[in-house]
């Protein structure tokens, strides 16, 4: 079976690289699993030593920044700490939210329960904000855009869970690993159920766009990460059957 590359390059110069990370890879070393596959170690064969600036969850795909020098690392980290970076995620969720736009601002406590989930905690949580927009509903699913204004672990997933919403294929916060199959969404489907392969069988969360200042030139950079093949296949099928296309909505 052909292996999907660990990453594609979205931007690169002497100071930094922005990679479109494959789902299932860590962005940096993990204290619980030192041997887990990582995108930074894969990319260092091409770029030399890389310094992690921020993290994406293992199962989240999309844009991730790495510094190539200690100076660039320090300056980029300062932008994240000062909330000068715009992070835009796209997700396919189960059901339909009651809102078109919504700001979640409940304080979050990482590693707050026995399953190591991030939970809402008015008493012990850290200030957390996420802006959500519903880009369109497609049958039993909806496409949403999430803009986390803070950087808590699992922030988007935890804020959605508070609204009784879950991302497709999220067993940790949604309780289901049911994949998206064409037979589930297309009534006229006449294939072989024993031969059918899922359109998507991993967390449907993608770091779609990141906007920041170049650490050396201070030039404004906006880098967009195309959907990976599995998420794009679902997008095309849902748009064909139900109409709303998240990419068409944001480009309109």
XYZ file of N, CA and C in Angstrom:
756
model
N 0.846 -1.193 0.000
C 0.000 0.000 0.000
C 0.888 1.252 0.000
N 0.545 2.217 -0.835
C 1.328 3.435 -0.934
C 1.182 4.275 0.319
N 2.297 4.743 0.865
C 2.295 5.545 2.083
C 2.079 7.021 1.749
N 1.247 7.685 2.541
C 1.044 9.115 2.383
C 2.220 9.842 3.014
N 2.802 10.845 2.327
C 3.931 11.572 2.926
C 3.553 12.178 4.267
N 4.537 12.284 5.155
C 4.288 12.826 6.492
C 3.898 14.297 6.444
N 4.333 15.000 5.397
C 4.062 16.434 5.306
C 4.257 16.902 3.868
N 3.714 18.071 3.577
C 4.074 18.817 2.379
C 4.530 20.198 2.839
N 5.381 20.831 2.053
C 5.949 22.123 2.416
C 5.043 23.243 1.892
N 4.617 24.121 2.798
C 3.781 25.255 2.430
C 4.593 26.536 2.286
N 5.641 26.671 3.095
C 6.523 27.846 3.054
C 7.845 27.453 3.668
N 8.936 27.970 3.096
C 10.248 27.685 3.669
C 11.232 28.778 3.280
N 12.020 29.218 4.246
C 13.165 30.082 3.980
C 14.223 29.785 5.038
N 15.209 30.664 5.173
C 16.311 30.372 6.089
C 15.911 30.454 7.558
N 14.760 31.070 7.855
C 14.359 31.271 9.250
C 13.322 30.269 9.735
N 12.461 29.800 8.857
C 11.342 28.960 9.301
C 10.805 28.118 8.165
N 10.015 27.118 8.537
C 9.244 26.343 7.564
C 7.828 26.214 8.103
N 6.863 26.168 7.191
C 5.482 25.853 7.540
C 5.117 24.584 6.776
N 4.717 23.562 7.505
C 4.414 22.269 6.915
C 2.929 21.970 7.035
N 2.411 21.231 6.071
C 1.053 20.701 6.142
C 1.176 19.283 6.672
N 0.891 19.117 7.953
C 1.133 17.859 8.666
C 0.053 16.821 8.375
N 0.483 15.609 8.207
C -0.431 14.482 8.078
C -1.039 14.135 9.441
N -2.288 13.726 9.453
C -2.910 13.240 10.690
C -2.183 11.995 11.181
N -2.100 11.848 12.507
C -1.492 10.660 13.096
C -0.049 10.836 13.510
N 0.510 12.035 13.305
C 1.890 12.304 13.674
C 1.952 13.383 14.743
N 2.901 13.253 15.662
C 3.149 14.295 16.646
C 3.917 15.439 15.991
N 3.776 16.638 16.554
C 4.557 17.772 16.046
C 5.896 17.891 16.765
N 6.014 17.297 17.948
C 7.252 17.366 18.726
C 7.274 16.177 19.684
N 8.334 16.067 20.462
C 8.499 14.944 21.388
C 7.342 14.864 22.369
N 6.966 13.651 22.708
C 5.860 13.402 23.626
C 6.393 12.699 24.874
N 6.017 13.210 26.037
C 6.560 12.633 27.276
C 5.995 11.251 27.566
N 4.835 10.914 26.951
C 4.222 9.625 27.217
C 4.705 8.541 26.249
N 5.138 8.950 25.041
C 5.533 7.971 24.029
C 6.715 8.530 23.242
N 7.895 8.235 23.698
C 9.107 8.784 23.092
C 9.362 8.229 21.698
N 8.755 7.094 21.367
C 8.992 6.457 20.069
C 7.901 6.767 19.055
N 6.925 7.571 19.414
C 5.821 7.865 18.496
C 6.316 8.618 17.264
N 5.761 8.330 16.083
C 6.182 9.023 14.856
C 5.936 10.522 14.964
N 6.924 11.305 14.466
C 6.855 12.764 14.568
C 7.139 13.395 13.212
N 6.441 14.503 12.945
C 6.659 15.189 11.678
C 7.965 15.972 11.690
N 8.383 16.482 12.850
C 9.622 17.271 12.874
C 10.842 16.413 12.568
N 10.891 15.200 13.099
C 12.031 14.327 12.816
C 12.035 13.901 11.350
N 10.847 13.722 10.771
C 10.770 13.391 9.345
C 11.282 14.550 8.493
N 10.929 15.775 8.887
C 11.298 16.946 8.098
C 12.750 17.367 8.296
N 13.372 16.974 9.412
C 14.755 17.378 9.659
C 15.730 16.775 8.642
N 15.343 15.689 8.005
C 16.179 15.131 6.949
C 16.281 16.094 5.770
N 15.257 16.920 5.594
C 15.236 17.899 4.503
C 15.751 19.267 4.928
N 15.446 19.671 6.168
C 15.708 21.051 6.580
C 16.774 21.202 7.663
N 17.275 20.120 8.210
C 18.172 20.238 9.343
C 17.378 20.422 10.626
N 18.043 20.807 11.683
C 17.386 20.913 12.983
C 16.220 21.892 12.945
N 15.090 21.455 13.520
C 13.903 22.295 13.587
C 13.510 22.509 15.044
N 12.988 23.708 15.333
C 12.539 24.065 16.679
C 11.020 24.204 16.659
N 10.335 23.417 17.475
C 8.873 23.489 17.517
C 8.428 24.820 18.121
N 7.523 25.484 17.452
C 7.004 26.772 17.912
C 5.656 26.599 18.600
N 4.842 25.713 18.069
C 3.517 25.415 18.644
C 3.209 23.966 18.309
N 2.098 23.472 18.779
C 1.756 22.070 18.584
C 0.363 21.910 17.991
N 0.217 20.828 17.233
C -1.098 20.341 16.836
C -1.292 18.977 17.491
N -2.535 18.651 17.817
C -2.819 17.317 18.327
C -2.356 16.274 17.311
N -2.007 15.112 17.800
C -1.528 14.023 16.931
C -2.472 13.781 15.745
N -3.774 13.740 16.009
C -4.719 13.365 14.962
C -5.217 14.546 14.140
N -4.780 15.754 14.470
C -5.142 16.937 13.688
C -4.150 17.092 12.544
N -4.658 17.374 11.363
C -3.797 17.648 10.216
C -3.668 19.158 10.040
N -2.740 19.577 9.159
C -2.702 20.982 8.787
C -1.427 21.723 9.087
N -1.541 23.056 9.079
C -0.387 23.957 9.092
C 0.290 24.011 10.460
N 1.585 23.780 10.460
C 2.374 23.860 11.688
C 3.704 24.550 11.358
N 4.114 25.464 12.230
C 5.321 26.259 12.020
C 6.492 25.675 12.810
N 7.654 25.630 12.157
C 8.906 25.290 12.843
C 9.939 26.370 12.546
N 10.683 26.766 13.559
C 11.806 27.689 13.359
C 13.046 26.899 12.976
N 13.926 27.551 12.215
C 15.172 26.910 11.799
C 16.382 27.449 12.542
N 16.170 28.521 13.316
C 17.258 29.076 14.120
C 16.724 29.409 15.507
N 17.632 29.533 16.460
C 17.236 29.871 17.827
C 16.611 31.269 17.879
N 17.145 32.183 17.092
C 16.587 33.535 17.085
C 15.166 33.552 16.555
N 14.937 32.872 15.437
C 13.590 32.817 14.870
C 12.635 32.123 15.837
N 13.128 31.106 16.521
C 12.292 30.385 17.487
C 11.837 31.311 18.606
N 12.755 32.092 19.149
C 12.419 33.006 20.233
C 11.385 34.037 19.783
N 11.558 34.584 18.593
C 10.655 35.627 18.104
C 9.281 35.069 17.741
N 9.247 33.886 17.170
C 7.960 33.276 16.834
C 7.193 32.873 18.091
N 7.898 32.303 19.056
C 7.238 31.932 20.320
C 6.639 33.156 21.003
N 7.323 34.291 20.917
C 6.807 35.519 21.523
C 5.498 35.936 20.867
N 5.371 35.729 19.566
C 4.118 36.068 18.885
C 2.967 35.200 19.397
N 3.226 33.919 19.594
C 2.185 33.036 20.128
C 1.818 33.435 21.557
N 2.824 33.711 22.366
C 2.565 34.081 23.764
C 1.779 35.386 23.861
N 2.023 36.293 22.926
C 1.333 37.596 22.940
C 0.054 37.597 22.119
N -0.358 36.418 21.666
C -1.601 36.252 20.906
C -1.615 37.118 19.648
N -0.497 37.127 18.953
C -0.379 37.885 17.711
C -0.494 36.995 16.480
N -0.814 35.735 16.705
C -0.940 34.765 15.615
C -2.415 34.405 15.448
N -2.891 34.414 14.197
C -4.266 33.998 13.896
C -4.248 32.552 13.422
N -4.987 31.700 14.129
C -5.067 30.283 13.783
C -6.502 29.958 13.383
N -6.663 29.381 12.208
C -7.988 29.071 11.685
C -8.069 27.568 11.401
N -9.018 26.922 12.035
C -9.228 25.483 11.856
C -10.564 25.237 11.162
N -10.627 24.152 10.393
C -11.885 23.665 9.848
C -12.156 22.280 10.434
N -13.425 22.026 10.721
C -13.799 20.724 11.281
C -15.152 20.302 10.742
N -15.329 19.011 10.612
C -16.628 18.422 10.303
C -17.176 17.864 11.607
N -18.340 18.355 12.009
C -18.912 17.918 13.279
C -20.196 17.140 13.050
N -20.561 16.378 14.039
C -21.839 15.651 14.014
C -22.977 16.603 14.370
N -24.065 16.548 13.610
C -25.240 17.361 13.925
C -25.148 18.777 13.404
N -26.048 19.618 13.937
C -26.147 21.001 13.498
C -26.129 21.919 14.717
N -25.195 22.854 14.769
C -25.182 23.779 15.907
C -26.367 24.727 15.859
N -26.752 25.229 17.021
C -27.876 26.170 17.096
C -27.454 27.575 16.712
N -26.160 27.792 16.491
C -25.641 29.125 16.217
C -25.009 29.202 14.837
N -25.004 30.424 14.296
C -24.217 30.710 13.097
C -22.820 31.146 13.518
N -22.752 31.975 14.547
C -21.473 32.379 15.120
C -21.593 32.309 16.636
N -20.473 31.969 17.284
C -20.521 31.769 18.732
C -19.121 31.926 19.304
N -19.001 32.611 20.424
C -17.725 32.685 21.139
C -17.817 31.861 22.423
N -16.997 30.831 22.510
C -16.889 30.033 23.729
C -15.804 30.642 24.598
N -16.130 30.894 25.857
C -15.144 31.528 26.735
C -15.070 30.878 28.108
N -15.512 29.638 28.211
C -15.418 28.942 29.493
C -13.967 28.583 29.801
N -13.526 28.757 31.049
C -12.145 28.390 31.423
C -11.932 26.889 31.312
N -10.758 26.505 30.850
C -10.474 25.099 30.593
C -9.321 24.596 31.455
N -9.466 23.353 31.887
C -8.445 22.687 32.686
C -7.929 21.474 31.914
N -6.714 21.541 31.360
C -6.147 20.376 30.676
C -5.927 19.217 31.646
N -6.038 17.996 31.115
C -5.821 16.790 31.919
C -6.720 16.811 33.145
N -7.990 17.156 32.897
C -8.900 17.407 34.010
C -9.739 16.234 34.459
N -9.628 15.077 33.781
C -10.397 13.918 34.237
C -9.568 12.655 34.053
N -10.169 11.517 34.375
C -9.437 10.256 34.356
C -8.998 9.852 32.952
N -9.633 10.437 31.917
C -9.271 10.110 30.536
C -8.306 11.147 29.958
N -7.785 12.004 30.817
C -6.804 13.035 30.422
C -7.391 14.033 29.425
N -8.692 14.269 29.545
C -9.327 15.252 28.676
C -9.235 16.645 29.286
N -9.346 17.648 28.408
C -9.480 19.028 28.863
C -10.946 19.261 29.192
N -11.223 19.831 30.357
C -12.607 20.004 30.802
C -12.846 21.448 31.220
N -14.106 21.836 31.175
C -14.493 23.152 31.677
C -14.415 23.136 33.200
N -13.736 24.135 33.761
C -13.628 24.239 35.211
C -13.663 25.714 35.592
N -14.772 26.138 36.164
C -14.897 27.540 36.561
C -13.894 27.893 37.662
N -13.547 26.911 38.479
C -12.691 27.167 39.629
C -11.204 27.046 39.296
N -10.838 25.997 38.534
C -9.419 25.720 38.323
C -8.966 25.954 36.882
N -9.883 26.212 35.979
C -9.521 26.350 34.577
C -8.793 27.644 34.261
N -8.077 27.642 33.134
C -7.382 28.827 32.642
C -8.271 29.555 31.637
N -8.189 30.887 31.576
C -9.009 31.633 30.616
C -8.807 31.101 29.201
N -9.913 30.861 28.506
C -9.858 30.249 27.179
C -10.968 30.828 26.311
N -10.648 31.124 25.061
C -11.648 31.663 24.138
C -11.479 31.038 22.762
N -12.603 30.670 22.163
C -12.624 30.172 20.798
C -13.804 30.795 20.067
N -13.553 31.357 18.897
C -14.623 31.874 18.047
C -15.002 30.809 17.032
N -16.292 30.498 16.978
C -16.808 29.486 16.056
C -17.728 30.119 15.022
N -17.678 29.612 13.800
C -18.618 29.974 12.738
C -19.088 28.699 12.067
N -20.392 28.564 11.879
C -20.928 27.429 11.125
C -20.893 27.798 9.642
N -20.123 27.055 8.871
C -19.966 27.332 7.444
C -21.077 26.707 6.613
N -21.793 25.756 7.174
C -22.902 25.133 6.461
C -23.170 23.732 6.974
N -24.430 23.321 6.904
C -24.821 21.980 7.336
C -25.080 21.102 6.123
N -24.673 19.828 6.238
C -24.757 18.880 5.129
C -25.350 17.584 5.657
N -26.657 17.425 5.541
C -27.278 16.215 6.060
C -27.076 16.105 7.552
N -26.415 15.034 7.988
C -26.209 14.779 9.410
C -24.970 15.466 9.968
N -24.271 16.226 9.124
C -23.021 16.869 9.533
C -23.084 18.378 9.329
N -22.107 19.076 9.906
C -21.918 20.512 9.665
C -20.422 20.799 9.574
N -20.089 21.750 8.702
C -18.723 22.263 8.631
C -18.625 23.500 9.500
N -17.602 23.569 10.333
C -17.413 24.748 11.164
C -15.991 25.283 11.005
N -15.862 26.575 11.274
C -14.554 27.208 11.377
C -14.336 27.550 12.840
N -13.149 27.292 13.342
C -12.812 27.605 14.733
C -11.556 28.455 14.762
N -11.615 29.536 15.538
C -10.453 30.408 15.707
C -10.126 30.475 17.201
N -9.222 29.629 17.668
C -8.836 29.688 19.090
C -8.022 30.948 19.367
N -8.471 31.724 20.335
C -7.765 32.951 20.710
C -6.742 32.689 21.809
N -6.865 31.545 22.457
C -5.876 31.076 23.430
C -5.373 29.721 22.952
N -4.427 29.145 23.662
C -3.786 27.927 23.165
C -3.830 26.765 24.125
N -4.986 26.457 24.660
C -5.107 25.327 25.585
C -5.121 23.993 24.836
N -4.637 22.963 25.495
C -4.670 21.619 24.926
C -6.116 21.204 24.627
N -6.354 20.697 23.418
C -7.681 20.216 23.012
C -8.759 21.306 23.131
N -8.367 22.553 23.008
C -9.302 23.655 23.270
C -10.556 23.601 22.406
N -10.402 23.412 21.111
C -11.560 23.393 20.206
C -12.489 22.246 20.574
N -11.934 21.081 20.805
C -12.744 19.900 21.108
C -13.474 20.056 22.447
N -12.785 20.641 23.427
C -13.406 20.820 24.745
C -14.520 21.855 24.696
N -14.309 22.955 23.981
C -15.352 23.968 23.878
C -16.548 23.452 23.084
N -16.322 22.628 22.090
C -17.445 22.011 21.379
C -18.194 21.043 22.285
N -17.458 20.263 23.058
C -18.104 19.300 23.954
C -19.016 19.994 24.951
N -18.630 21.189 25.390
C -19.485 21.943 26.308
C -20.809 22.290 25.653
N -20.804 22.439 24.321
C -22.021 22.731 23.565
C -22.735 21.457 23.101
N -22.304 20.317 23.629
C -22.857 19.009 23.260
C -22.681 18.734 21.769
N -21.539 19.151 21.252
C -21.178 18.911 19.862
C -19.843 18.169 19.825
N -19.633 17.396 18.776
C -18.377 16.649 18.677
C -17.908 16.600 17.235
N -16.593 16.544 17.081
C -15.990 16.396 15.767
C -16.132 14.945 15.317
N -16.348 14.754 14.033
C -16.468 13.411 13.475
C -15.205 12.606 13.793
N -15.411 11.349 14.168
C -14.322 10.414 14.490
C -13.478 10.885 15.668
N -14.127 11.369 16.695
C -13.414 11.786 17.912
C -13.877 10.926 19.079
N -13.216 9.798 19.336
C -13.645 8.930 20.417
C -13.429 9.533 21.798
N -12.473 10.459 21.925
C -12.136 11.003 23.232
C -13.202 11.979 23.722
N -13.685 12.850 22.848
C -14.672 13.853 23.260
C -16.072 13.570 22.725
N -16.159 12.778 21.662
C -17.463 12.495 21.082
C -17.980 11.111 21.371
N -17.085 10.227 21.802
C -17.499 8.875 22.160
C -17.713 7.958 20.974
N -17.349 8.392 19.759
C -17.590 7.561 18.585
C -16.392 7.594 17.659
N -16.056 6.435 17.108
C -15.017 6.349 16.091
C -15.626 5.937 14.756
N -16.946 6.070 14.632
C -17.616 5.672 13.398
C -17.083 6.487 12.229
N -16.540 5.836 11.200
C -16.012 6.574 10.056
C -17.127 7.115 9.167
N -16.763 7.998 8.261
C -17.717 8.510 7.278
C -17.644 7.618 6.056
N -18.766 7.007 5.719
C -18.855 6.137 4.548
C -19.858 6.721 3.552
N -19.581 6.538 2.282
C -20.499 7.033 1.256
C -21.868 6.371 1.394
N -21.893 5.117 1.799
C -23.160 4.400 1.948
C -24.041 5.006 3.032
N -23.439 5.732 3.983
C -24.216 6.345 5.066
C -24.858 7.664 4.646
N -24.302 8.298 3.620
C -24.785 9.636 3.264
C -25.456 9.685 1.898
N -25.296 8.649 1.097
C -25.889 8.632 -0.247
C -26.926 7.523 -0.323
N -28.189 7.914 -0.380
C -29.279 6.928 -0.353
C -29.248 5.977 -1.543
N -28.780 6.460 -2.690
C -28.777 5.638 -3.904
C -27.523 4.782 -4.035
N -26.692 4.734 -3.000
C -25.454 3.962 -3.065
C -25.760 2.489 -3.257
N -25.074 1.849 -4.204
C -25.353 0.442 -4.524
C -24.081 -0.394 -4.543
N -23.083 0.008 -3.790
C -21.829 -0.738 -3.761
C -21.894 -1.971 -2.883
N -20.768 -2.623 -2.757
C -20.636 -3.815 -1.921
C -20.239 -3.371 -0.517
N -21.102 -3.590 0.477
C -20.775 -3.136 1.838
C -19.547 -3.812 2.432
N -19.186 -4.971 1.916
C -18.017 -5.683 2.438
C -16.716 -5.169 1.818
N -16.821 -4.483 0.699
C -15.652 -3.964 0.006
C -15.484 -2.457 0.190
N -16.500 -1.793 0.738
C -16.462 -0.337 0.843
C -15.372 0.129 1.806
N -14.623 1.134 1.373
C -13.615 1.751 2.228
C -14.132 3.100 2.710
N -13.900 3.448 3.960
C -14.387 4.737 4.474
C -13.793 5.907 3.704
N -14.588 6.973 3.585
C -14.057 8.213 3.032
C -13.102 8.861 4.026
N -13.458 8.777 5.309
C -12.649 9.391 6.364
C -12.807 8.586 7.643
N -11.688 8.267 8.280
C -11.749 7.435 9.490
C -10.843 7.973 10.594
N -10.564 9.275 10.568
C -9.739 9.883 11.624
C -10.367 11.214 12.012
N -9.858 11.809 13.068
C -10.383 13.066 13.575
C -10.500 14.101 12.450
N -11.703 14.616 12.233
C -11.972 15.534 11.121
C -11.692 16.977 11.526
N -10.453 17.233 11.939
C -10.023 18.569 12.360
C -8.747 18.916 11.605
N -8.751 20.091 10.963
C -7.649 20.486 10.090
C -7.250 21.929 10.370
N -5.966 22.150 10.629
C -5.439 23.504 10.816
C -5.302 24.140 9.435
N -6.321 24.883 9.040
C -6.475 25.317 7.659
C -5.599 26.514 7.282
N -5.417 27.440 8.200
C -4.700 28.674 7.852
C -4.023 29.244 9.095
N -2.857 29.843 8.895
C -2.163 30.491 9.999
C -1.577 31.800 9.496
N -1.743 32.855 10.291
C -1.294 34.186 9.912
C -0.394 34.739 11.015
N 0.771 35.222 10.618
C 1.755 35.686 11.595
C 2.732 36.622 10.894
N 3.649 37.211 11.646
C 4.680 38.075 11.082
C 5.987 37.297 10.953
N 6.657 37.475 9.834
C 7.959 36.822 9.669
C 8.887 37.298 10.791
N 9.566 36.394 11.464
C 10.349 36.785 12.645
C 11.525 37.717 12.344
N 12.011 37.715 11.119
C 13.167 38.551 10.785
C 12.776 39.803 10.002
N 11.901 39.653 9.022
C 11.523 40.796 8.178
C 10.295 41.528 8.693
N 9.525 40.875 9.592
C 8.259 41.396 10.109
C 7.189 41.510 9.032
N 7.423 40.906 7.892
C 6.416 40.863 6.824
C 5.241 39.982 7.253
N 4.015 40.427 6.952
C 2.836 39.635 7.278
C 2.774 38.408 6.372
N 2.621 37.236 6.991
C 2.508 35.983 6.245
C 1.172 35.330 6.551
N 0.521 34.823 5.532
C -0.718 34.060 5.687
C -0.562 32.787 4.871
N -0.548 31.649 5.531
C -0.273 30.370 4.875
C -1.492 29.464 5.019
N -1.974 28.955 3.899
C -3.149 28.077 3.880
C -2.726 26.649 3.579
N -3.264 25.711 4.331
C -2.962 24.290 4.152
C -4.138 23.606 3.459
N -3.979 23.160 2.224
C -5.078 22.446 1.548
C -5.552 21.247 2.362
N -6.833 20.921 2.224
C -7.359 19.736 2.903
C -6.584 18.495 2.455
N -6.330 17.563 3.365
C -5.763 16.275 2.957
C -6.802 15.484 2.156
N -6.351 14.429 1.488
C -7.212 13.706 0.549
C -8.485 13.176 1.187
N -8.382 12.628 2.409
C -9.575 12.044 3.017
C -10.619 13.109 3.345
N -10.180 14.216 3.910
C -11.108 15.285 4.263
C -11.674 15.952 3.004
N -10.857 16.048 1.979
C -11.325 16.654 0.740
C -12.336 15.755 0.028
N -12.150 14.438 0.131
C -13.105 13.510 -0.465
C -14.478 13.654 0.189
N -14.493 13.807 1.511
C -15.762 14.015 2.224
C -16.372 15.354 1.817
N -15.545 16.384 1.731
C -16.040 17.708 1.323
C -16.743 17.636 -0.032
N -16.115 16.998 -0.990
C -16.673 16.927 -2.338
C -17.978 16.143 -2.365
N -18.016 15.026 -1.650
C -19.233 14.211 -1.642
C -20.388 14.929 -0.950
N -20.112 15.563 0.183
C -21.169 16.273 0.897
C -21.657 17.475 0.086
N -20.737 18.182 -0.581
C -21.136 19.319 -1.407
C -21.997 18.864 -2.571
N -21.669 17.722 -3.140
C -22.432 17.190 -4.274
C -23.844 16.791 -3.848
N -23.960 16.237 -2.643
C -25.245 15.730 -2.175
C -26.105 16.786 -1.487
N -25.449 17.717 -0.755
C -26.218 18.623 0.092
C -25.986 20.107 -0.193
N -24.952 20.442 -0.948
C -24.790 21.844 -1.344
C -23.674 22.607 -0.664
N -23.745 22.890 0.631
C -22.726 23.764 1.241
C -21.320 23.191 1.121
N -20.401 24.013 0.626
C -18.997 23.634 0.491
C -18.202 24.608 1.342
N -17.489 24.144 2.362
C -16.786 25.061 3.266
C -15.771 25.946 2.551
N -15.116 25.422 1.540
C -14.124 26.197 0.840
C -14.777 27.282 -0.030
N -15.923 26.966 -0.615
C -16.643 27.962 -1.403
C -17.194 29.064 -0.515
N -17.641 28.695 0.696
C -18.229 29.666 1.620
C -17.181 30.686 2.043
N -15.985 30.227 2.412
C -14.979 31.159 2.932
C -14.358 31.992 1.819
N -14.451 31.528 0.574
C -13.880 32.264 -0.541
C -14.884 33.219 -1.188
N -16.136 33.122 -0.772
C -17.184 33.959 -1.369
C -17.031 35.410 -0.936
